[in-house]
CSV table of N, CA and C in Angstrom, one decimal:
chain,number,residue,atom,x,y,z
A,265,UNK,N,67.1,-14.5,21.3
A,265,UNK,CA,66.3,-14.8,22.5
A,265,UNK,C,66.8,-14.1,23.7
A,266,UNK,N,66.2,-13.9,24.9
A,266,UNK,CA,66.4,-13.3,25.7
A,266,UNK,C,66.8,-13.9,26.9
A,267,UNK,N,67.0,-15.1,26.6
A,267,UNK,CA,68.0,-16.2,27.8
A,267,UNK,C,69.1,-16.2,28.5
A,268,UNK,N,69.3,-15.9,29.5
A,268,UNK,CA,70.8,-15.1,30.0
A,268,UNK,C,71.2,-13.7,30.0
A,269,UNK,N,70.2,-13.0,29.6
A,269,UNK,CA,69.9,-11.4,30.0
A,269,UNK,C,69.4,-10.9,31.2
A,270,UNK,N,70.8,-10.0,31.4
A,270,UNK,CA,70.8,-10.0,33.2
A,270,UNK,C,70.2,-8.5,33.2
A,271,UNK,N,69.5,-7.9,34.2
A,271,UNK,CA,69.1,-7.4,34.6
A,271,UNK,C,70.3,-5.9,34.7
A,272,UNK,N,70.0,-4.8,33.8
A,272,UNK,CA,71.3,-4.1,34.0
A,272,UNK,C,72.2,-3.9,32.9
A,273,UNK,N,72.4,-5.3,32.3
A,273,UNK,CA,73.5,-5.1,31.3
A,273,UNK,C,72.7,-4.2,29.5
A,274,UNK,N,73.9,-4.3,29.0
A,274,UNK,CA,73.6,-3.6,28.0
A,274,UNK,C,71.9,-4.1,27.1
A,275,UNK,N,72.3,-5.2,26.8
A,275,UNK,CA,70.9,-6.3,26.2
A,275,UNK,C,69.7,-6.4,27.0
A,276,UNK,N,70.1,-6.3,28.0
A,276,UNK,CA,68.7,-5.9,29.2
A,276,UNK,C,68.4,-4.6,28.6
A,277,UNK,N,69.1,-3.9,29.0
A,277,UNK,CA,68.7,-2.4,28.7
A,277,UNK,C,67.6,-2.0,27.5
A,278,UNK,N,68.5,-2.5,26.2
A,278,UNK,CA,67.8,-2.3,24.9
A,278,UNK,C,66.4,-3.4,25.0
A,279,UNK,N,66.4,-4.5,25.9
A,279,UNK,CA,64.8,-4.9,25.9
A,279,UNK,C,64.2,-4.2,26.6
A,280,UNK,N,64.4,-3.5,27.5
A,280,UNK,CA,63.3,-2.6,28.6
A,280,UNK,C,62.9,-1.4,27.5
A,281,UNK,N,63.7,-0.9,26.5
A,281,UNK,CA,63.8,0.4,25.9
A,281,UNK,C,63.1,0.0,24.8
A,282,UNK,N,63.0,-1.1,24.3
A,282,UNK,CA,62.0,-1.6,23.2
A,282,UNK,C,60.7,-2.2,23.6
A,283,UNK,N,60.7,-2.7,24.9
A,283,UNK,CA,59.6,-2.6,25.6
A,283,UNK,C,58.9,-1.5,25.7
A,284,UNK,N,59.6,-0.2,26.0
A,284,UNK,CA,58.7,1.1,26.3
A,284,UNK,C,58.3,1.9,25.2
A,285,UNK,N,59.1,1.3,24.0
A,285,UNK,CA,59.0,2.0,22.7
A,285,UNK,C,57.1,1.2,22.6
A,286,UNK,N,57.4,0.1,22.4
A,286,UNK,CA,56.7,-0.7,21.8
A,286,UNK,C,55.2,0.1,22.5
A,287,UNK,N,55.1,0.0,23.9
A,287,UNK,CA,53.7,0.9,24.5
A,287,UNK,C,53.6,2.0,24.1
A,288,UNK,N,54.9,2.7,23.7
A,288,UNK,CA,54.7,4.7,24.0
A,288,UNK,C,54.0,4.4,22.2
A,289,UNK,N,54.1,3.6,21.5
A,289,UNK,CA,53.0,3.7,20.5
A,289,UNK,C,51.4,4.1,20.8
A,290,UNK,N,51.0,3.9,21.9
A,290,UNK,CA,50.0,4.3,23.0
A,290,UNK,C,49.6,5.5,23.5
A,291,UNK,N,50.4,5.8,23.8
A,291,UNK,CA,50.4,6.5,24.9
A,291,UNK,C,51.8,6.8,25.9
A,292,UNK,N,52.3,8.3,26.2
A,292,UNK,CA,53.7,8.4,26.5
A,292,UNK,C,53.7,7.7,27.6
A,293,UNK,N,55.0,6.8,27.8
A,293,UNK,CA,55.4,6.1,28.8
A,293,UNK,C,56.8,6.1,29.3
A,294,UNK,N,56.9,7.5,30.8
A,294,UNK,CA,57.8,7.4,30.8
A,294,UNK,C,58.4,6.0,31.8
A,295,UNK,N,59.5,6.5,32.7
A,295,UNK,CA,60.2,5.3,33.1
A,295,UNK,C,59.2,5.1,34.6
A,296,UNK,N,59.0,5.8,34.8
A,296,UNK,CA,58.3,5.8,35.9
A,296,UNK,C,56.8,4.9,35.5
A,297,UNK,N,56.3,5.2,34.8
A,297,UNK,CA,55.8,4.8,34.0
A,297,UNK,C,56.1,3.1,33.8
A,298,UNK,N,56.9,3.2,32.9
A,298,UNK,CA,56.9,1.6,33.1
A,298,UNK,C,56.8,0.7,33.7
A,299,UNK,N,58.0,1.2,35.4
A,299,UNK,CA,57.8,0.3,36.0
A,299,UNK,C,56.5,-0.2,36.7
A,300,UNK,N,55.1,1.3,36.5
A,300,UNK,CA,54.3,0.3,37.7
A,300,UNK,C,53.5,-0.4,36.5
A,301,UNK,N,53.3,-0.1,35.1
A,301,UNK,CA,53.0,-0.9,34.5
A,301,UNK,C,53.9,-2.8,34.8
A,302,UNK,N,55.1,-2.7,34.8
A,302,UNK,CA,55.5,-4.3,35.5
A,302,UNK,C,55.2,-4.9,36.2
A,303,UNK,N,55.2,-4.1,37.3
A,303,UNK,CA,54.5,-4.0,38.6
A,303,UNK,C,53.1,-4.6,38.0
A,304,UNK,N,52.3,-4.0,37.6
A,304,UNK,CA,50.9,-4.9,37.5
A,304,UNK,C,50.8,-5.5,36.8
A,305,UNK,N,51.9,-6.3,35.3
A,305,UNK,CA,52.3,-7.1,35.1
A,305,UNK,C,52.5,-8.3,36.0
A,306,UNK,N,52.9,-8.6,37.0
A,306,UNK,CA,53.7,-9.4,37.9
A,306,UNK,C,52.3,-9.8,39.2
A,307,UNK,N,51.3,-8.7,38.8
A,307,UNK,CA,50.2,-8.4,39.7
A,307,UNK,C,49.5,-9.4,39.6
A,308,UNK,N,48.9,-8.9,38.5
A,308,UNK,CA,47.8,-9.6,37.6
A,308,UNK,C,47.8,-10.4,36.8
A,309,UNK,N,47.3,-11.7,36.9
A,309,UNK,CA,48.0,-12.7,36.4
A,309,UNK,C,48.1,-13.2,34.8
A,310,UNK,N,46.6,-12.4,34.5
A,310,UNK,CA,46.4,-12.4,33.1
A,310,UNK,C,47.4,-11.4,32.0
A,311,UNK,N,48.1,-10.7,32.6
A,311,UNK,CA,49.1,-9.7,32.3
A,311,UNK,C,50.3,-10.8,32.2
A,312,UNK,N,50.7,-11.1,33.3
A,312,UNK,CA,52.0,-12.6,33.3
A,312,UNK,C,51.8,-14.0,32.3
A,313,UNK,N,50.4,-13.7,32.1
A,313,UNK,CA,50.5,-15.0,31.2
A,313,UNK,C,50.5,-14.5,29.6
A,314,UNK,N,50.3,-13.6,29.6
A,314,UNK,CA,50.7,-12.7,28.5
A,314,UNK,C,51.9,-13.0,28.1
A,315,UNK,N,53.0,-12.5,29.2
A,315,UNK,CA,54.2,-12.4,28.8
A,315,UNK,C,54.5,-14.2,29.3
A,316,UNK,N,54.1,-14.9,29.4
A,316,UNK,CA,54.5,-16.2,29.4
A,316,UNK,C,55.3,-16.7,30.4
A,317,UNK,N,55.0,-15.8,31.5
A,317,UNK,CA,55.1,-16.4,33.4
A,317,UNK,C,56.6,-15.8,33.4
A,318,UNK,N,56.8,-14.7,32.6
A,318,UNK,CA,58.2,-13.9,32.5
A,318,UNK,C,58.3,-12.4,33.2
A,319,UNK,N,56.6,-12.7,33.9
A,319,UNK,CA,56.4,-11.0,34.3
A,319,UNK,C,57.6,-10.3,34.8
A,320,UNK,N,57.5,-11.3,36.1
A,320,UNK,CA,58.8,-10.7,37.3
A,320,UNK,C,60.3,-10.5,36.6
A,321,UNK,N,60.5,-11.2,35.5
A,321,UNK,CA,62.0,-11.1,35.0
A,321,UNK,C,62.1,-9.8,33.8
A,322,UNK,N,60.6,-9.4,33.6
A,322,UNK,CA,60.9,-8.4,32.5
A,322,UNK,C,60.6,-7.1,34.4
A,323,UNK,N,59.9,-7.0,35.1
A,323,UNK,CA,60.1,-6.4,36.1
A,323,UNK,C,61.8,-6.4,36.4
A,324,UNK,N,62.3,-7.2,36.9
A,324,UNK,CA,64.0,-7.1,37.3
A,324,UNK,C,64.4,-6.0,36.4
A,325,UNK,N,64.1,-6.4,35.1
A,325,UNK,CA,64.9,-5.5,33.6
A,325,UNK,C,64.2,-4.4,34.2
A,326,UNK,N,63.0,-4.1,34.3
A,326,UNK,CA,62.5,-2.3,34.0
A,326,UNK,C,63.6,-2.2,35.1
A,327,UNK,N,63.2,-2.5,36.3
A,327,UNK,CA,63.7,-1.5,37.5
A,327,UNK,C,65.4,-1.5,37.9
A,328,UNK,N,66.4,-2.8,36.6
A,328,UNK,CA,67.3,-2.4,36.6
A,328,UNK,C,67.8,-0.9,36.2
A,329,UNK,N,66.9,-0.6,34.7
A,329,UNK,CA,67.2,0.0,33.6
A,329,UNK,C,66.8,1.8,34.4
A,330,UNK,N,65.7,1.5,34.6
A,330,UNK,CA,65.4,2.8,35.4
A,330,UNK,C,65.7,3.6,36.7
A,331,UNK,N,66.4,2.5,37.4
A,331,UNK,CA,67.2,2.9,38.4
A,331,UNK,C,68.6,3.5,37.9
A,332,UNK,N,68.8,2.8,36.7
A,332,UNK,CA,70.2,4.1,35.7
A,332,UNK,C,70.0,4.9,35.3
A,333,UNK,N,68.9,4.9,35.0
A,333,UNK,CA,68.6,6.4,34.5
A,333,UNK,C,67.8,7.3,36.3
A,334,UNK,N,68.1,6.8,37.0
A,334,UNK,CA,68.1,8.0,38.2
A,334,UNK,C,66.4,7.8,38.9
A,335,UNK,N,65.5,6.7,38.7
A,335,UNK,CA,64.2,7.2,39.2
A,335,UNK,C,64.7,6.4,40.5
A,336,UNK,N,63.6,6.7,41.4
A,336,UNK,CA,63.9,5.9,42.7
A,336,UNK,C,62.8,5.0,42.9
A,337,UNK,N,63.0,4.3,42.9
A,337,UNK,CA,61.7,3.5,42.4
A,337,UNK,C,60.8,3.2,43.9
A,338,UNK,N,61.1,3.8,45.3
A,338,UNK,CA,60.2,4.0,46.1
A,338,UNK,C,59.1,5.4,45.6
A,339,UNK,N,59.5,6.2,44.3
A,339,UNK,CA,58.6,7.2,44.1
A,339,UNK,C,58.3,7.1,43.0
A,340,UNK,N,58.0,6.3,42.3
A,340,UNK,CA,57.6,6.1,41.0
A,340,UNK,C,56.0,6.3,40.8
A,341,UNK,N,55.9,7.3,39.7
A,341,UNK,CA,53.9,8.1,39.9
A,341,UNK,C,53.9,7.8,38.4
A,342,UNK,N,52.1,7.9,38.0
A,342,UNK,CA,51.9,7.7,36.9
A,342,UNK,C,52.0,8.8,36.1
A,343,UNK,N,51.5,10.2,37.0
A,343,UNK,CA,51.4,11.3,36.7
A,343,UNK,C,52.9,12.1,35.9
């Protein structure tokens, strides 16, 4: 379970990265990418109830994980 997965650490990390795996089945998703998909996760409420009112906490994870890998997440584009 994902209970006490902090935002950043290693097990955060590999759920944001299996999170993005899981979409880029879709369609490529980069990091930039993800985040504003969380972002409208956390938006839209039908999106949050999806993930079971856990939007904002899998948000914490993307924009810990992608902030390590260097995006700035004031410039995050879909494009």
């Amino acid at each position: 379970a994902t209970a006490g997965v902090q935002p950043g650490s290693e097990a955060g990390n590999q759920l944001v990265l299996r999170h993005r795996s899981s979409i880029g089945q879709w369609y490529e998703v980069t990091a930039s990418k993800q985040v504003l998909l969380a972002r409208m996760y956390v938006a839209d409420e039908r999106f949050n109830e999806t993930y079971q009112g856990h939007a904002e906490y899998l948000l914490r994870l993307v924009e810990a994980q992608v902030q390590a890998e260097g995006v700035d997440l004031e410039k995050v584009e879909w494009g």
